[in-house]
Amino acid sequence: MAEDLNRLPLHALHAELGGKFVPFAGYEMAVQYADGVMAEHLWCREKAGLFDVSHMGQVLLPPDQAQALEALVPVDVLDLEVGRQRYGFFTNDDGGIMDDLMIARRDGDLFLVVNAACKAADIAHLRAHLGGVQPVEGRALLALQGPLAEAALTRMVPDAAAMRFMDVAVMVWQGAELWLSRSGYTGEDGFEISLPVENAEAFARALLEMQEVAPIGLGARDSLRLEAGLPLYGQDLSPEISPIEARLGWAVSKARRADGTRAGGFPGAPRILAEMAGGALRKRVGLRPEGRAPMRAGVPLFADAEGGPGIGVVTSGGFGPSVGGPIAMGLIDSVVPDGAMIYGEVRGKRLPAAQVAMPFYKKTYKR
Amino acid sequence: MKYTEEHEWLRVEDDLVVVGITEYAATQLGDVVFVELPEEGLEVVKDDEVVVIESVKAASDILAPLDGEIVEVNTALTDNPGLVNEDPTGAAWFFKMKLEDMSAMDDLLDEAAYKALIE
């Protein structure tokens, strides 16, 4: 493995658990453990899966920077209540997405979680516009996801049971300060837990000792989020794709919309608000290929079984273990009618794929 | 049993050879979710791409190990691709070939040479 890859604080534990490592966003990460992607995926849907997402960026901002942050994201940060978080994205002047992130308001600060591949750029972007930007050092980030996540976590941190979806809280476990959020990226109920690196291994081992908890690698993390219809930055989201094209208009807060109390005022607002009113040229759609052949990222899409111009491309695709077949997301021309059968060209053959509503697999978040 | 450097195994069965992938290859691929088999009667040349196999991770090709004709394919794999992980050297054979020249088998790896390759 290349020398310049970073290792996560719990690398030795991942190796001990049978992790098979791949490079990802500059880190050496476990793509799977001994049981493999399919078994890990299904385990997380039925029980509880432990993910190490310490590669992601954690950033603190002073609370008086809420307004300045609003100038970078189409999100209502000012009215975000203490103890709550919102999903959002940094937009660019062209109305594309520079990164997607979570913004939490805590007692005394704002806490952001950003993608690993973007964190250096995000921090530079924040520093160019905000004061007091403080990248969090020395804290790991774990996610515990699945229908039994609450049962498992509350054995160690009983108060976590009171948290609802998108709540954030600070709790203590064996003297270590845990920064908890009830959220995740799997389509399951669960928690993300930021904690000091020196406590992370003991915390992870305590969870893994429980019968219902198993470690889950990047492979299943990807199939879980795909089944949940959640877009991945770098594939389904990019600087060239607007939030409206990505069908993330729901995440543009009411206050920041054209008829809102603080309308616009974020990069790319003219395009994004115009698209909210009049529609975008492209749209992110869910695809259910007929047959068993997966349609992976990069597969070109067509309106017709033969001939005709391309209408778009698959941005994420693979096999959905809980769906039991291939699933994909694509970015296609908006003129293609919703629900129309489209075709993906796989190894020179055009294979039919139905446009379907996402998520492909139904969520069970605790609200 | 003979082996190729592409992690296929070949077993002689009367005047045909049965071809599949090794346990090592199946483990490396991960959970197999799709297998596309060639048509029976296809004439192939060594290294032709004859089978497409997709796992949860990626797509790969299985190459013709030698020159010959594909005379039978294992359609059970189309409906149950997971068989490749469950029984790669038995029930999950891919195809049977009639070789152009049976003596070409002699150039393939024996078990000891293949084991050395993957170690």
Coordinates of C-alpha atoms in Angstrom, one line a residue:
Chain A
M1 CA 0.0 0.0 0.0
A2 CA 1.3 3.5 -0.9
E3 CA 3.4 5.1 1.8
D4 CA 1.6 8.4 1.7
L5 CA -1.8 7.0 2.9
N6 CA -2.9 8.0 6.3
R7 CA -4.0 5.4 8.8
L8 CA -7.0 5.7 11.1
P9 CA -6.4 5.7 14.9
L10 CA -8.0 2.3 15.1
H11 CA -6.1 0.8 12.2
A12 CA -4.7 -2.1 14.4
L13 CA -8.2 -3.0 15.5
H14 CA -9.4 -3.1 11.9
A15 CA -6.5 -5.4 11.0
E16 CA -7.2 -7.6 14.0
L17 CA -10.9 -7.9 12.9
G18 CA -9.8 -9.2 9.5
G19 CA -10.1 -5.9 7.6
K20 CA -9.1 -5.9 3.9
F21 CA -7.6 -2.5 3.3
V22 CA -8.0 -0.2 0.3
P23 CA -7.0 3.4 -0.3
F24 CA -9.9 5.8 0.1
A25 CA -9.8 9.6 0.2
G26 CA -6.1 9.5 1.2
Y27 CA -6.7 6.9 3.9
E28 CA -6.0 3.2 4.2
M29 CA -9.4 1.9 5.1
A30 CA -11.2 -1.5 5.6
V31 CA -13.4 -2.1 2.6
Q32 CA -14.7 -5.3 4.3
Y33 CA -14.0 -7.6 7.2
A34 CA -13.9 -11.4 7.3
D35 CA -17.6 -11.9 6.5
G36 CA -17.7 -9.8 3.3
V37 CA -19.8 -6.9 2.0
M38 CA -23.1 -8.8 1.5
A39 CA -23.1 -10.3 5.0
E40 CA -22.1 -7.0 6.6
H41 CA -24.8 -5.1 4.8
L42 CA -27.5 -7.5 5.8
W43 CA -26.2 -7.5 9.4
C44 CA -26.5 -3.7 9.6
R45 CA -30.1 -3.8 8.3
E46 CA -31.0 -6.4 10.9
K47 CA -28.8 -5.7 13.9
A48 CA -26.2 -3.0 14.5
G49 CA -23.1 -2.2 12.5
L50 CA -20.0 -0.3 13.8
F51 CA -18.3 1.9 11.2
D52 CA -15.1 3.8 11.7
V53 CA -15.5 7.1 9.9
S54 CA -12.6 8.9 11.5
H55 CA -11.3 10.0 8.1
M56 CA -14.1 12.5 7.9
G57 CA -13.4 16.1 8.9
Q58 CA -14.7 17.5 12.2
V59 CA -14.7 21.3 12.6
L60 CA -15.7 23.7 15.4
L61 CA -16.9 27.2 14.9
P62 CA -17.6 29.9 17.4
P63 CA -21.4 30.5 17.8
D64 CA -21.2 34.1 16.5
Q65 CA -20.1 32.7 13.1
A66 CA -23.6 31.3 12.4
Q67 CA -24.5 34.3 10.2
A68 CA -21.1 34.1 8.3
L69 CA -21.7 30.4 7.8
E70 CA -25.1 31.2 6.2
A71 CA -23.2 33.0 3.5
L72 CA -21.7 29.7 2.4
V73 CA -24.6 27.3 2.7
P74 CA -28.3 27.5 1.8
V75 CA -29.2 26.4 5.3
D76 CA -31.0 28.2 8.2
V77 CA -28.1 28.2 10.7
L78 CA -29.3 31.2 12.8
D79 CA -32.5 29.5 13.9
L80 CA -31.0 26.1 14.3
E81 CA -31.8 25.2 17.9
V82 CA -29.1 24.1 20.4
G83 CA -29.0 20.3 20.4
R84 CA -30.1 19.9 16.7
Q85 CA -28.3 19.4 13.4
R86 CA -29.1 20.0 9.8
Y87 CA -27.9 18.5 6.6
G88 CA -26.5 21.0 4.1
F89 CA -23.9 21.7 1.4
F90 CA -21.3 24.3 0.5
T91 CA -22.3 25.8 -2.8
N92 CA -20.1 27.5 -5.4
D93 CA -20.8 30.6 -7.4
D94 CA -22.1 28.5 -10.3
G95 CA -24.6 26.9 -8.0
G96 CA -22.8 23.5 -7.8
I97 CA -22.0 21.6 -4.6
M98 CA -18.5 21.8 -3.2
D99 CA -19.2 19.4 -0.4
D100 CA -22.1 18.2 1.7
L101 CA -22.0 18.3 5.5
M102 CA -23.8 18.2 8.8
I103 CA -24.1 21.4 10.8
A104 CA -24.9 20.9 14.5
R105 CA -25.7 23.7 17.0
R106 CA -24.3 22.9 20.4
D107 CA -24.2 24.8 23.7
G108 CA -21.4 27.2 22.9
D109 CA -20.3 26.3 19.4
L110 CA -21.2 25.0 15.9
F111 CA -19.9 21.5 15.0
L112 CA -19.5 20.5 11.4
V113 CA -18.8 17.1 9.9
V114 CA -17.5 17.2 6.3
N115 CA -16.3 14.6 3.8
A116 CA -12.7 13.3 4.0
A117 CA -11.7 14.1 0.4
C118 CA -12.9 17.7 0.8
K119 CA -11.8 18.5 4.3
A120 CA -8.7 20.5 3.5
A121 CA -10.6 22.6 0.9
D122 CA -13.5 23.0 3.2
I123 CA -11.4 24.3 6.0
A124 CA -9.6 26.7 3.7
H125 CA -13.0 27.9 2.4
L126 CA -14.3 28.4 5.9
R127 CA -11.2 30.3 7.0
A128 CA -11.5 32.6 4.0
H129 CA -14.9 33.7 5.1
L130 CA -15.2 33.0 8.9
G131 CA -13.3 33.6 12.0
G132 CA -12.3 31.1 14.7
V133 CA -12.4 28.0 12.4
Q134 CA -11.0 25.2 14.5
P135 CA -10.4 21.8 12.9
V136 CA -10.9 19.1 15.6
E137 CA -7.8 17.1 16.3
G138 CA -7.4 14.0 18.3
R139 CA -11.0 12.8 18.1
A140 CA -12.1 9.6 16.3
L141 CA -15.5 9.4 14.7
L142 CA -17.5 6.2 14.8
A143 CA -21.0 5.4 13.6
L144 CA -23.3 2.7 15.1
Q145 CA -26.2 2.0 12.7
G146 CA -29.0 -0.4 12.5
P147 CA -32.3 -1.3 14.3
L148 CA -30.4 -2.5 17.4
A149 CA -28.0 0.5 17.6
E150 CA -30.0 2.1 20.3
A151 CA -30.2 -1.0 22.4
A152 CA -26.5 -1.5 22.1
L153 CA -25.4 2.1 22.7
T154 CA -27.7 2.7 25.6
R155 CA -26.1 -0.1 27.6
M156 CA -23.0 2.2 27.7
V157 CA -24.7 5.6 27.5
P158 CA -28.3 5.2 28.8
D159 CA -29.2 8.9 28.1
A160 CA -28.8 8.4 24.3
A161 CA -32.2 6.7 24.3
A162 CA -33.8 10.2 24.7
M163 CA -32.3 11.5 21.4
R164 CA -34.5 11.8 18.4
F165 CA -33.4 11.8 14.7
M166 CA -31.0 14.7 14.1
D167 CA -30.5 15.5 17.8
V168 CA -27.0 16.2 19.0
A169 CA -25.8 15.8 22.6
V170 CA -22.6 15.6 24.7
M171 CA -22.5 12.6 27.1
V172 CA -19.8 11.0 29.2
W173 CA -18.6 7.4 29.0
Q174 CA -15.9 6.3 31.5
G175 CA -14.6 9.8 31.8
A176 CA -14.5 10.4 28.0
E177 CA -16.6 13.1 26.4
L178 CA -18.7 11.7 23.6
W179 CA -20.2 14.0 21.0
L180 CA -23.3 12.2 19.8
S181 CA -25.7 12.7 17.0
R182 CA -28.7 10.6 16.1
S183 CA -28.0 10.3 12.4
G184 CA -26.0 8.4 9.9
Y185 CA -25.8 7.5 6.2
T186 CA -27.2 4.0 6.0
G187 CA -30.9 4.5 5.9
E188 CA -31.1 3.0 9.4
D189 CA -31.6 4.4 12.8
G190 CA -28.3 5.1 14.5
F191 CA -25.7 7.3 16.0
E192 CA -22.5 9.0 15.1
I193 CA -20.1 9.3 18.0
S194 CA -17.1 11.6 18.1
L195 CA -14.7 10.8 20.9
P196 CA -11.1 11.2 22.0
V197 CA -8.7 9.0 20.2
E198 CA -7.3 7.6 23.4
N199 CA -10.8 6.2 24.4
A200 CA -11.9 5.1 20.9
E201 CA -10.5 1.6 21.0
A202 CA -11.9 0.7 24.4
F203 CA -15.3 2.2 23.3
A204 CA -15.3 0.3 20.0
R205 CA -14.3 -3.0 21.7
A206 CA -17.0 -2.6 24.3
L207 CA -19.5 -2.3 21.5
L208 CA -18.0 -5.1 19.4
E209 CA -18.3 -7.5 22.4
M210 CA -22.0 -7.2 22.2
Q211 CA -23.7 -10.0 20.4
E212 CA -25.7 -7.7 18.0
V213 CA -22.7 -5.5 17.0
A214 CA -20.4 -6.3 14.1
P215 CA -17.8 -4.1 12.3
I216 CA -18.8 -2.9 8.8
G217 CA -16.4 -1.8 6.1
L218 CA -16.6 0.8 3.3
G219 CA -18.1 -1.6 0.8
A220 CA -21.3 -2.1 2.8
R221 CA -21.3 1.5 3.8
D222 CA -21.6 2.3 0.1
S223 CA -24.4 -0.3 -0.6
L224 CA -26.3 0.8 2.5
R225 CA -26.3 4.5 1.5
L226 CA -27.1 3.6 -2.1
E227 CA -30.2 1.5 -1.1
A228 CA -31.2 4.4 1.2
G229 CA -31.1 6.7 -1.9
L230 CA -28.5 8.9 -0.3
P231 CA -26.2 10.7 -2.7
L232 CA -22.4 10.4 -2.3
Y233 CA -20.2 13.4 -2.8
G234 CA -17.7 12.9 -5.6
Q235 CA -20.2 10.6 -7.5
D236 CA -23.8 11.8 -7.2
L237 CA -22.8 15.3 -6.0
S238 CA -20.1 17.5 -7.6
P239 CA -19.1 21.1 -8.2
E240 CA -21.0 20.8 -11.6
I241 CA -24.2 19.5 -10.1
S242 CA -26.7 21.9 -8.4
P243 CA -28.6 20.8 -5.3
I244 CA -31.8 21.1 -7.3
E245 CA -30.5 18.8 -10.0
A246 CA -29.4 16.4 -7.2
R247 CA -33.0 16.6 -5.8
L248 CA -31.8 18.1 -2.6
G249 CA -34.1 21.1 -2.7
W250 CA -35.6 19.9 0.6
A251 CA -32.3 20.7 2.3
V252 CA -32.5 24.4 1.2
S253 CA -34.1 25.8 4.4
K254 CA -37.4 27.7 4.1
A255 CA -35.8 30.9 5.4
R256 CA -33.2 30.8 2.5
R257 CA -35.7 30.2 -0.3
A258 CA -37.0 32.9 -2.7
D259 CA -40.0 33.7 -0.4
G260 CA -38.0 33.2 2.9
T261 CA -37.1 35.8 5.5
R262 CA -33.4 35.6 4.5
A263 CA -33.8 34.7 0.9
G264 CA -30.6 33.8 -1.0
G265 CA -27.3 35.2 0.2
F266 CA -25.3 32.0 -0.5
P267 CA -23.0 31.2 -3.4
G268 CA -24.9 30.3 -6.6
A269 CA -28.2 31.5 -5.1
P270 CA -29.5 33.0 -8.4
R271 CA -29.2 29.7 -10.2
I272 CA -30.4 27.5 -7.3
L273 CA -33.4 29.7 -6.5
A274 CA -34.3 29.9 -10.2
E275 CA -34.1 26.2 -10.5
M276 CA -36.4 25.7 -7.5
A277 CA -39.0 27.9 -9.2
G278 CA -38.6 26.9 -12.8
G279 CA -37.0 23.5 -12.7
A280 CA -33.5 22.3 -13.5
L281 CA -32.1 20.9 -16.7
R282 CA -31.1 17.6 -15.2
K283 CA -32.4 15.4 -12.4
R284 CA -31.0 12.7 -10.1
V285 CA -33.2 9.6 -10.5
G286 CA -33.3 6.1 -8.9
L287 CA -32.9 3.2 -11.4
R288 CA -33.8 -0.4 -11.0
P289 CA -32.1 -2.3 -13.9
E290 CA -34.0 -5.3 -15.2
G291 CA -32.2 -8.6 -14.9
R292 CA -29.2 -9.0 -12.7
A293 CA -26.4 -7.1 -14.4
P294 CA -25.3 -4.1 -12.2
M295 CA -25.1 -0.7 -13.8
R296 CA -22.1 1.0 -12.2
A297 CA -21.0 4.6 -12.2
G298 CA -20.1 5.9 -15.6
V299 CA -22.6 3.7 -17.6
P300 CA -24.2 6.0 -20.3
L301 CA -28.0 6.3 -20.3
F302 CA -30.3 6.5 -23.3
A303 CA -34.1 7.1 -23.8
D304 CA -34.3 4.4 -26.4
A305 CA -33.3 0.8 -26.7
E306 CA -31.5 1.6 -30.0
G307 CA -30.1 4.9 -31.4
G308 CA -30.9 8.3 -30.2
P309 CA -28.7 10.7 -28.2
G310 CA -27.5 10.0 -24.7
I311 CA -29.6 11.4 -21.9
G312 CA -27.2 11.1 -19.0
V313 CA -25.0 8.8 -16.9
V314 CA -25.1 6.5 -13.9
T315 CA -23.5 8.3 -11.0
S316 CA -23.6 5.4 -8.5
G317 CA -24.6 1.8 -9.0
G318 CA -24.2 -1.7 -7.8
F319 CA -26.0 -4.5 -6.1
G320 CA -28.5 -3.8 -3.3
P321 CA -28.2 -6.8 -0.9
S322 CA -31.5 -5.9 0.8
V323 CA -33.3 -5.2 -2.4
G324 CA -31.9 -8.4 -3.9
G325 CA -30.9 -6.9 -7.2
P326 CA -29.0 -4.2 -9.0
I327 CA -29.8 -0.6 -8.2
A328 CA -28.4 2.7 -9.4
M329 CA -28.6 6.5 -9.3
G330 CA -28.3 8.5 -12.5
L331 CA -28.2 12.1 -13.5
I332 CA -30.5 12.5 -16.6
D333 CA -32.0 15.2 -18.7
S334 CA -35.2 16.6 -17.1
V335 CA -37.1 16.3 -20.4
V336 CA -37.2 12.5 -19.9
P337 CA -40.6 11.8 -18.4
D338 CA -40.6 10.6 -14.8
G339 CA -41.2 6.9 -14.7
A340 CA -40.2 6.3 -18.4
M341 CA -38.1 3.2 -19.0
I342 CA -34.6 4.2 -19.8
Y343 CA -31.5 2.1 -21.0
G344 CA -28.0 1.8 -19.7
E345 CA -25.3 0.7 -22.1
V346 CA -23.4 -2.1 -20.4
R347 CA -20.6 -3.9 -22.3
G348 CA -22.0 -2.6 -25.6
K349 CA -25.6 -3.7 -24.9
R350 CA -28.5 -1.4 -23.9
L351 CA -30.2 -2.9 -20.9
P352 CA -33.6 -1.5 -19.6
A353 CA -33.8 0.2 -16.3
A354 CA -37.0 1.5 -14.6
Q355 CA -37.0 4.9 -13.0
V356 CA -38.1 4.3 -9.5
A357 CA -38.7 6.3 -6.4
M358 CA -35.9 6.4 -3.8
P359 CA -35.1 5.1 -1.2
F360 CA -34.8 1.7 -2.7
Y361 CA -35.0 0.3 0.8
K362 CA -37.4 1.9 3.4
K363 CA -35.9 3.8 6.3
T364 CA -36.5 3.2 9.9
Y365 CA -35.2 6.4 11.5
K366 CA -36.4 7.1 15.0
R367 CA -38.2 10.4 14.8
Chain B
M1 CA -6.6 -30.4 -11.9
K2 CA -4.6 -27.8 -13.8
Y3 CA -4.6 -24.0 -13.3
T4 CA -3.9 -20.8 -15.1
E5 CA -2.2 -17.6 -13.9
E6 CA -5.7 -16.0 -14.3
H7 CA -6.9 -18.2 -11.4
E8 CA -8.9 -20.6 -13.4
W9 CA -9.0 -24.3 -12.8
L10 CA -9.4 -27.0 -15.5
R11 CA -10.5 -30.5 -14.9
V12 CA -10.6 -33.2 -17.6
E13 CA -13.9 -34.9 -18.0
D14 CA -13.9 -37.5 -20.7
D15 CA -12.9 -35.6 -23.9
L16 CA -13.8 -32.2 -22.5
V17 CA -12.3 -29.9 -19.9
V18 CA -14.5 -28.2 -17.2
V19 CA -13.4 -24.7 -16.3
G20 CA -14.1 -22.6 -13.2
I21 CA -12.3 -20.2 -10.9
T22 CA -10.3 -21.0 -7.9
E23 CA -11.3 -20.5 -4.3
Y24 CA -8.6 -17.9 -4.0
A25 CA -10.1 -15.9 -6.9
A26 CA -13.6 -16.3 -5.5
T27 CA -12.5 -14.9 -2.2
Q28 CA -10.7 -12.0 -3.8
L29 CA -13.7 -11.1 -5.9
G30 CA -16.1 -11.1 -2.9
D31 CA -19.8 -11.8 -3.1
V32 CA -20.6 -12.6 -6.8
V33 CA -24.0 -11.1 -7.8
F34 CA -24.0 -11.6 -11.6
V35 CA -22.6 -14.0 -14.1
E36 CA -22.9 -13.7 -17.9
L37 CA -22.1 -16.9 -19.8
P38 CA -21.1 -17.3 -23.4
E39 CA -23.3 -19.1 -25.9
E40 CA -22.8 -22.8 -26.4
G41 CA -21.0 -23.5 -29.6
L42 CA -18.8 -20.4 -29.4
E43 CA -15.3 -20.9 -30.8
V44 CA -12.7 -19.2 -28.6
V45 CA -9.1 -18.4 -28.7
K46 CA -6.9 -18.3 -25.6
D47 CA -7.4 -15.1 -23.6
D48 CA -10.8 -14.2 -25.3
E49 CA -13.2 -12.7 -22.7
V50 CA -15.8 -15.4 -22.4
V51 CA -17.5 -14.8 -19.0
V52 CA -18.4 -11.6 -17.2
I53 CA -18.5 -11.9 -13.5
E54 CA -19.6 -9.1 -11.2
S55 CA -19.2 -9.0 -7.5
V56 CA -20.5 -6.5 -5.0
K57 CA -17.2 -4.7 -5.7
A58 CA -16.4 -4.8 -9.4
A59 CA -16.8 -6.4 -12.8
S60 CA -14.2 -8.9 -14.0
D61 CA -13.7 -11.1 -17.1
I62 CA -13.0 -14.8 -17.2
L63 CA -10.7 -15.5 -20.1
A64 CA -10.7 -18.6 -22.3
P65 CA -7.8 -20.6 -20.9
L66 CA -7.0 -22.3 -24.2
D67 CA -8.2 -22.5 -27.8
G68 CA -11.3 -24.5 -28.4
E69 CA -15.1 -24.6 -28.5
I70 CA -17.5 -23.9 -25.6
V71 CA -19.8 -26.9 -25.6
E72 CA -21.8 -26.4 -22.4
V73 CA -22.4 -23.6 -19.9
N74 CA -23.6 -23.8 -16.3
T75 CA -26.9 -22.0 -16.4
A76 CA -27.3 -22.6 -12.7
L77 CA -24.9 -19.6 -12.2
T78 CA -27.2 -17.2 -14.0
D79 CA -30.0 -17.7 -11.4
N80 CA -27.7 -18.3 -8.5
P81 CA -24.4 -16.3 -8.9
G82 CA -23.6 -16.8 -5.2
L83 CA -22.7 -20.4 -6.0
V84 CA -19.3 -19.1 -7.1
N85 CA -18.6 -18.2 -3.5
E86 CA -20.2 -21.3 -2.0
D87 CA -18.6 -24.0 -4.2
P88 CA -16.1 -22.4 -6.6
T89 CA -14.3 -25.7 -7.5
G90 CA -17.4 -27.9 -7.7
A91 CA -21.0 -26.8 -8.4
A92 CA -19.9 -23.4 -9.7
W93 CA -18.1 -24.5 -12.9
F94 CA -18.5 -22.0 -15.7
F95 CA -18.3 -23.9 -18.9
K96 CA -17.1 -27.1 -20.6
M97 CA -14.7 -26.8 -23.6
K98 CA -13.6 -29.1 -26.3
L99 CA -10.0 -28.2 -26.7
E100 CA -8.4 -27.7 -30.1
D101 CA -5.4 -29.6 -28.8
M102 CA -5.7 -31.6 -25.5
S103 CA -1.9 -31.6 -25.1
A104 CA -2.0 -27.8 -24.5
M105 CA -3.1 -28.7 -21.0
D106 CA 0.5 -29.8 -20.3
D107 CA 1.6 -26.1 -20.4
L108 CA -0.7 -25.1 -17.6
L109 CA 0.2 -24.9 -13.9
D110 CA -0.1 -27.9 -11.7
E111 CA -1.4 -27.6 -8.2
A112 CA 2.0 -27.0 -6.6
A113 CA 2.9 -24.3 -9.1
Y114 CA -0.5 -22.6 -8.6
K115 CA -0.1 -22.7 -4.8
A116 CA 3.3 -21.1 -5.2
L117 CA 1.7 -18.3 -7.4
I118 CA -0.8 -17.3 -4.8
E119 CA 1.4 -17.4 -1.8

